[in-house]
CSV table of C-alpha atoms in Angstrom, one decimal:
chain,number,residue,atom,x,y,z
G,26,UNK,CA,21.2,196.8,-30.8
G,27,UNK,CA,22.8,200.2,-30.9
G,28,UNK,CA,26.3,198.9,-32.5
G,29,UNK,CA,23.8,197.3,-35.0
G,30,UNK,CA,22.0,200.4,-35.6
G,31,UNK,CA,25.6,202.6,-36.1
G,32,UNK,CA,26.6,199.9,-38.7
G,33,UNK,CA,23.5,199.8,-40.4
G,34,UNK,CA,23.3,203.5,-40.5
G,35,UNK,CA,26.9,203.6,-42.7
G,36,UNK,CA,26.9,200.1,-44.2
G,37,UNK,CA,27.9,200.2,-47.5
G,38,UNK,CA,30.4,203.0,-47.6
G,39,UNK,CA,34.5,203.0,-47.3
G,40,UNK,CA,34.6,204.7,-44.6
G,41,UNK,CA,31.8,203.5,-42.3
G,42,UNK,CA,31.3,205.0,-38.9
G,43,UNK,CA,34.0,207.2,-39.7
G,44,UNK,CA,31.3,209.4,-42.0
G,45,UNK,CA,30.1,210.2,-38.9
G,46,UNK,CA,32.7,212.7,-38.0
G,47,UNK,CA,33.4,213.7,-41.5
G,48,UNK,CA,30.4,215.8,-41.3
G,49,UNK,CA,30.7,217.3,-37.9
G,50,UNK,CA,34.4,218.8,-39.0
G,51,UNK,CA,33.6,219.7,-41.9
G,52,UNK,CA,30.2,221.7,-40.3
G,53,UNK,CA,33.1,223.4,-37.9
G,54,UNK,CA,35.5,224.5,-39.8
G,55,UNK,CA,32.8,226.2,-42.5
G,56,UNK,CA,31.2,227.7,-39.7
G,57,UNK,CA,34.3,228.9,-38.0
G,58,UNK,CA,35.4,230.1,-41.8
G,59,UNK,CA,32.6,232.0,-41.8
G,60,UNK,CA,31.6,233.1,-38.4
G,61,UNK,CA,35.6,234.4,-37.2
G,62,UNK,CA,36.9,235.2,-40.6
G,63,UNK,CA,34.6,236.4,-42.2
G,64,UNK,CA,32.2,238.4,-39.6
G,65,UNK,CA,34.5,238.8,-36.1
G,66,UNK,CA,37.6,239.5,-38.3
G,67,UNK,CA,39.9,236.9,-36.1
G,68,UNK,CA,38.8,238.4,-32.3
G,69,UNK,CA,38.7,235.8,-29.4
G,70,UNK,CA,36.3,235.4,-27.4
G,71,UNK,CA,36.4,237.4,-23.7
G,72,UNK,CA,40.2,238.6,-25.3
G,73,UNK,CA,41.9,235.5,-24.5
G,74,UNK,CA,40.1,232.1,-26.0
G,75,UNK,CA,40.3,231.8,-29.9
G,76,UNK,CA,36.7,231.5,-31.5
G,77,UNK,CA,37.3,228.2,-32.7
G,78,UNK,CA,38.0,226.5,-29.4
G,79,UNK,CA,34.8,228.2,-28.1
G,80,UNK,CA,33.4,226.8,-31.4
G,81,UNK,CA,34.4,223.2,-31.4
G,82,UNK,CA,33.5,222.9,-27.3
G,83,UNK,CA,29.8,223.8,-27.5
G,84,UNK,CA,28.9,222.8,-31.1
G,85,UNK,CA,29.6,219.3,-29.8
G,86,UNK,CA,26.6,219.5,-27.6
G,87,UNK,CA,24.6,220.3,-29.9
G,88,UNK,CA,25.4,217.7,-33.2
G,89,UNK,CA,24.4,215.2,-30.8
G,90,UNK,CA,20.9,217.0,-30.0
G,91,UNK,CA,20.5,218.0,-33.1
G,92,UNK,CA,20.9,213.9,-33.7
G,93,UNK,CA,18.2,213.2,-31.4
G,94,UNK,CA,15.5,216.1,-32.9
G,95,UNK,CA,16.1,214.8,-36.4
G,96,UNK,CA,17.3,211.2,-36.4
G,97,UNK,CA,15.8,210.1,-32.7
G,98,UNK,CA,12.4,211.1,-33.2
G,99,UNK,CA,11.8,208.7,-36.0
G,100,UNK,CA,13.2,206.2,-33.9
G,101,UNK,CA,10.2,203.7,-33.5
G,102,UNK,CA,8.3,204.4,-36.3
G,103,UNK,CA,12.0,203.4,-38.9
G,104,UNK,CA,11.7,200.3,-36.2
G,105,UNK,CA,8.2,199.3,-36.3
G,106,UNK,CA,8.8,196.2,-37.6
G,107,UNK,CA,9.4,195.3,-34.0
G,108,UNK,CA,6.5,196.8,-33.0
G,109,UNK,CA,4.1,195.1,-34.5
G,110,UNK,CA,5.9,191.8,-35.4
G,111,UNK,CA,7.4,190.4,-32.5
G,112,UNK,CA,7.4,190.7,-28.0
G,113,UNK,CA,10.0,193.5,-28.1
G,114,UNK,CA,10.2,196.0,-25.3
G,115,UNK,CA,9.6,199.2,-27.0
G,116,UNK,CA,10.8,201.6,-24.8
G,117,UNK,CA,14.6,200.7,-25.6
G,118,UNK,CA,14.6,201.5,-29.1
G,119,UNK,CA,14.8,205.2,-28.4
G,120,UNK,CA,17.7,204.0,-25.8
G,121,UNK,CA,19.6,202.2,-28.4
G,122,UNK,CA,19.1,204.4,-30.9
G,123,UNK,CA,20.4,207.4,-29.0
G,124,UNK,CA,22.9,205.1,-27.4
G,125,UNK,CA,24.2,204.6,-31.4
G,126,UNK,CA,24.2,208.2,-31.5
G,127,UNK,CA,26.2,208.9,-28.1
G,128,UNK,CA,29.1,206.3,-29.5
G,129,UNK,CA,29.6,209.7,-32.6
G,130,UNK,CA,29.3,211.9,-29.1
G,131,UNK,CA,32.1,210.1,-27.3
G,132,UNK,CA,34.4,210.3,-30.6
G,133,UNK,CA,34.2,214.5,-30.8
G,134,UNK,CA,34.5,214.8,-27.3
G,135,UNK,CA,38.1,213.1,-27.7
G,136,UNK,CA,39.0,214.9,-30.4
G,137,UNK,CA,38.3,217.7,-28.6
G,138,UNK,CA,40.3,217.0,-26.2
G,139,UNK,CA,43.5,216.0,-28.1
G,140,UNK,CA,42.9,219.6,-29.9
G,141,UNK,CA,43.0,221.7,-27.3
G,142,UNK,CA,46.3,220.0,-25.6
G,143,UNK,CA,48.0,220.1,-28.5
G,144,UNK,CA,47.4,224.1,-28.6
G,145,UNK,CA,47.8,224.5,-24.9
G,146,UNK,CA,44.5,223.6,-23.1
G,147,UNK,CA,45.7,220.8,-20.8
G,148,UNK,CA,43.3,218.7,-19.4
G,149,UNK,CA,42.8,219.6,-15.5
G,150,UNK,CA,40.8,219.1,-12.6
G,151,UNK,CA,37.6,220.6,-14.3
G,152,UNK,CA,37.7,217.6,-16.6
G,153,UNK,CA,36.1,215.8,-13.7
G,154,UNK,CA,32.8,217.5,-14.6
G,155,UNK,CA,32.7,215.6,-18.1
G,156,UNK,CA,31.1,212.8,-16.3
G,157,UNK,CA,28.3,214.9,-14.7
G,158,UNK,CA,27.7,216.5,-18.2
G,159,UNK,CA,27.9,213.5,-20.2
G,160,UNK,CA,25.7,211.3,-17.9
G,161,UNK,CA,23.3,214.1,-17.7
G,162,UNK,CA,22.8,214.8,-21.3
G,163,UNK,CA,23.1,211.4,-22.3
G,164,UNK,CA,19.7,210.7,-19.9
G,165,UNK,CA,18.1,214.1,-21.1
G,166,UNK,CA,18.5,212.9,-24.9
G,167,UNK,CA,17.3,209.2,-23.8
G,168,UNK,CA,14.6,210.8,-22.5
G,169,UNK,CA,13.9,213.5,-25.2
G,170,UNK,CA,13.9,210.9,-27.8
G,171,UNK,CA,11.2,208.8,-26.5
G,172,UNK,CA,9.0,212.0,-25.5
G,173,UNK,CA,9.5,212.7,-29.4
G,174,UNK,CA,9.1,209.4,-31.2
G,175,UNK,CA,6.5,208.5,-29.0
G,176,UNK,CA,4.4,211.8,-29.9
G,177,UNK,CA,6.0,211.1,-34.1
G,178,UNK,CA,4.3,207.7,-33.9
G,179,UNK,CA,0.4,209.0,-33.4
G,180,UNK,CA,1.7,212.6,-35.6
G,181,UNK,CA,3.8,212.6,-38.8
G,182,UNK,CA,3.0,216.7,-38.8
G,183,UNK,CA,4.4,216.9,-35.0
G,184,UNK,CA,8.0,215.2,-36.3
G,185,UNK,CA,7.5,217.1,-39.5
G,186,UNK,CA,7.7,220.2,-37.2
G,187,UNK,CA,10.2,219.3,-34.8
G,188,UNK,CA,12.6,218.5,-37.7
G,189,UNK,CA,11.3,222.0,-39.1
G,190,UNK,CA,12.2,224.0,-36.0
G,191,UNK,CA,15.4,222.8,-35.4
G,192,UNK,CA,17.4,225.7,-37.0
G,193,UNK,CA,15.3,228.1,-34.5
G,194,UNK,CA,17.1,225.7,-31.6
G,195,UNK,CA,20.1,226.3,-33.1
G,196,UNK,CA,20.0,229.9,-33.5
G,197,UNK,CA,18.8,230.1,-29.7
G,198,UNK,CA,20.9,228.2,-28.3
G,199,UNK,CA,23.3,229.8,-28.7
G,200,UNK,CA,26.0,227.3,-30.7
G,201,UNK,CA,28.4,229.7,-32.9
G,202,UNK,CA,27.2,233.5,-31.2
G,203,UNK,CA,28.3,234.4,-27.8
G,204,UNK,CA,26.0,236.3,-25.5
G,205,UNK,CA,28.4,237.7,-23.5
G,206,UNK,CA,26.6,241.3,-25.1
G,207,UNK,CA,23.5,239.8,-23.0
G,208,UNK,CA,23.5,241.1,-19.3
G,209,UNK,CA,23.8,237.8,-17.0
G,210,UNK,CA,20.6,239.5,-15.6
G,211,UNK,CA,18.7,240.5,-18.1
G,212,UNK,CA,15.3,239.4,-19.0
G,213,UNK,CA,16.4,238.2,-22.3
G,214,UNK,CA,19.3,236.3,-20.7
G,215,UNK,CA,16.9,234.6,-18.2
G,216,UNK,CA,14.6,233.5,-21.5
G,217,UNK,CA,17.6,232.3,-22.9
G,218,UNK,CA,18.8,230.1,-20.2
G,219,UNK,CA,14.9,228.3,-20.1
G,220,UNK,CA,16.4,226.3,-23.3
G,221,UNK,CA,17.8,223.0,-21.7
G,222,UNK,CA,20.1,222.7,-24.8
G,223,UNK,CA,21.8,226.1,-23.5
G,224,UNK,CA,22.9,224.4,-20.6
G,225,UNK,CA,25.0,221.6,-22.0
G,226,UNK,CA,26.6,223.7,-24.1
G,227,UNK,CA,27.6,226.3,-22.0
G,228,UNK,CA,28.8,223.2,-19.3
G,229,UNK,CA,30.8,222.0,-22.4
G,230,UNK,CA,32.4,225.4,-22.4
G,231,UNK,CA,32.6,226.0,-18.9
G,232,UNK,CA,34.4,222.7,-18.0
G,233,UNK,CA,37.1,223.0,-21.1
G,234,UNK,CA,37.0,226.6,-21.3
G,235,UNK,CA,36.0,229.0,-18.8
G,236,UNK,CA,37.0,226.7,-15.6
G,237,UNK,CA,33.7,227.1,-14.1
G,238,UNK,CA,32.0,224.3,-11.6
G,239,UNK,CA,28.7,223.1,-12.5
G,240,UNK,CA,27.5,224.5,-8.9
G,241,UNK,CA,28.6,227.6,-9.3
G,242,UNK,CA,25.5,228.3,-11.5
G,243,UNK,CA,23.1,226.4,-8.3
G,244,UNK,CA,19.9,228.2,-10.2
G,245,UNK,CA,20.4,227.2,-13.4
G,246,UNK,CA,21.3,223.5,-12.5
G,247,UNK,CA,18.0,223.6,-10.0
G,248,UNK,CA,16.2,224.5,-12.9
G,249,UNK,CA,17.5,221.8,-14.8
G,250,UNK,CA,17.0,218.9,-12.6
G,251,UNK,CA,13.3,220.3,-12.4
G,252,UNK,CA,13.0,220.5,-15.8
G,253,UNK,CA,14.1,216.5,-16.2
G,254,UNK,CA,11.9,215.8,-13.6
G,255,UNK,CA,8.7,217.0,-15.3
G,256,UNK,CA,9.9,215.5,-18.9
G,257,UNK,CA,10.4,212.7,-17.5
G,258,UNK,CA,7.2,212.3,-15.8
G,259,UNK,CA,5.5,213.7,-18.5
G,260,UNK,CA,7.0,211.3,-21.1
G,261,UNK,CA,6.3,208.4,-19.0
G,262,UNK,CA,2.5,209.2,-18.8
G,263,UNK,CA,2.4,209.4,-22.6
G,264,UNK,CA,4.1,206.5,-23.2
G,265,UNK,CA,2.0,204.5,-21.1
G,266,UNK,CA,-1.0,205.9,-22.4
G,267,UNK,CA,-0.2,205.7,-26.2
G,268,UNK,CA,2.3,202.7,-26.7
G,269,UNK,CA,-0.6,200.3,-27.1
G,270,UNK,CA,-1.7,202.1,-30.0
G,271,UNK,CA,1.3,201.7,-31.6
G,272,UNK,CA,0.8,199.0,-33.6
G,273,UNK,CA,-2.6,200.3,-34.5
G,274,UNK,CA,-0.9,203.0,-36.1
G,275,UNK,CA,2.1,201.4,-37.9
């Protein structure tokens, strides 16, 4: 279902699936145009990493959230025909939808990779930490997505305004500013840090980056397994309790 859904999605064009990182790039290198050249003037980032490595290593993080808040959420509702047309268990279509959506994921994350080799960022034994990363944002997005289209089936106004706040995500994220001007203990830092989407970016970052474990932040990643707990739990309850109304409502 998911390689179904990726076809679908670009059927039609030349260049199929291949659209899908078209967009990201070209996303990267305006905001890296604009961002480095035109506001830091060319300085790197702590006086040794170019802004455009620390650029294309969290940014990837968040073109696949940004995926999930404003293609994932209308997950069931663009599939309702197999809601209310056939047995279909409809707690996978958020699955394979974001599944579809992780395959895009997977593609940048290699290109990545080959980029920085080529300019001198060899992979090494931090890599290893990809897989804890990836796993764990790959169930947080599963998990996001059916928390959201579950909620967008009952509430067109609550995808409306998911889809409407996702440049305040963006901006607090943070994806192209560093907050290295941010003291690590600071209140505002701490605020910061309660935005889950921080986290995978900064782990992008730290693994390619910064060569920093994911336990040597043992706070943050508490937090962060308690937070997955509760969404998930949460989500769970309100898919049981609304997914019979779903064909009601479609």
């Amino acid at each position: 279902m998911a390689k179904m859904t990726l076809k679908k999605r670009y059927s039609g064009s030349a260049l199929g699936v291949g659209w899908s990182l078209v967009k990201p790039i070209l996303f990267i290198f305006v905001y890296w145009f604009g961002i480095e050249i035109g506001i830091r003037g060319g300085k790197p980032i702590q006086g040794e990493i170019p802004y455009i490595f620390w650029l294309m290593t969290g940014i990837i993080a968040w073109f696949f959230i940004n995926d999930v808040l404003n293609i994932g959420i209308s997950s069931i509702r663009k599939d309702s025909h197999l809601v209310t047309k056939v047995v279909f268990p409809v707690e996978t279509i958020p699955v394979y939808n974001v599944m579809a959506l992780f395959f895009t994921h997977l593609l940048l994350l290699g290109l990545v990779v080959i980029v920085l080799a080529i300019f001198g960022f060899l992979p090494n034994i931090y890599y290893l930490q990809l897989i804890y990363y990836i796993s764990f944002l790959f169930f947080f997005c599963c998990v996001l997505c059916t928390f959201l289209s579950t909620l967008a089936v009952v509430s067109r106004d609550f995808e409306q305004l998911v889809k409407s706040t996702t440049m305040i995500f963006f901006w607090l994220s943070p994806v192209i500013w560093t907050a290295d001007k941010i003291g690590e203990g600071s209140i505002l830092m701490r605020l910061l840090k309660l935005n889950p989407f921080y986290y995978f970016i900064q782990g992008y970052r730290d693994t390619f980056l910064f060569k920093i474990w994911f336990f040597e932040r043992p706070y943050y990643t508490i937090y962060m397994i308690i937070f997955m707990i509760i969404l998930t739990l949460v989500t769970s309850y309100l898919y049981r309790k609304l997914h019979n109304d779903f064909s009601d409502v479609l």
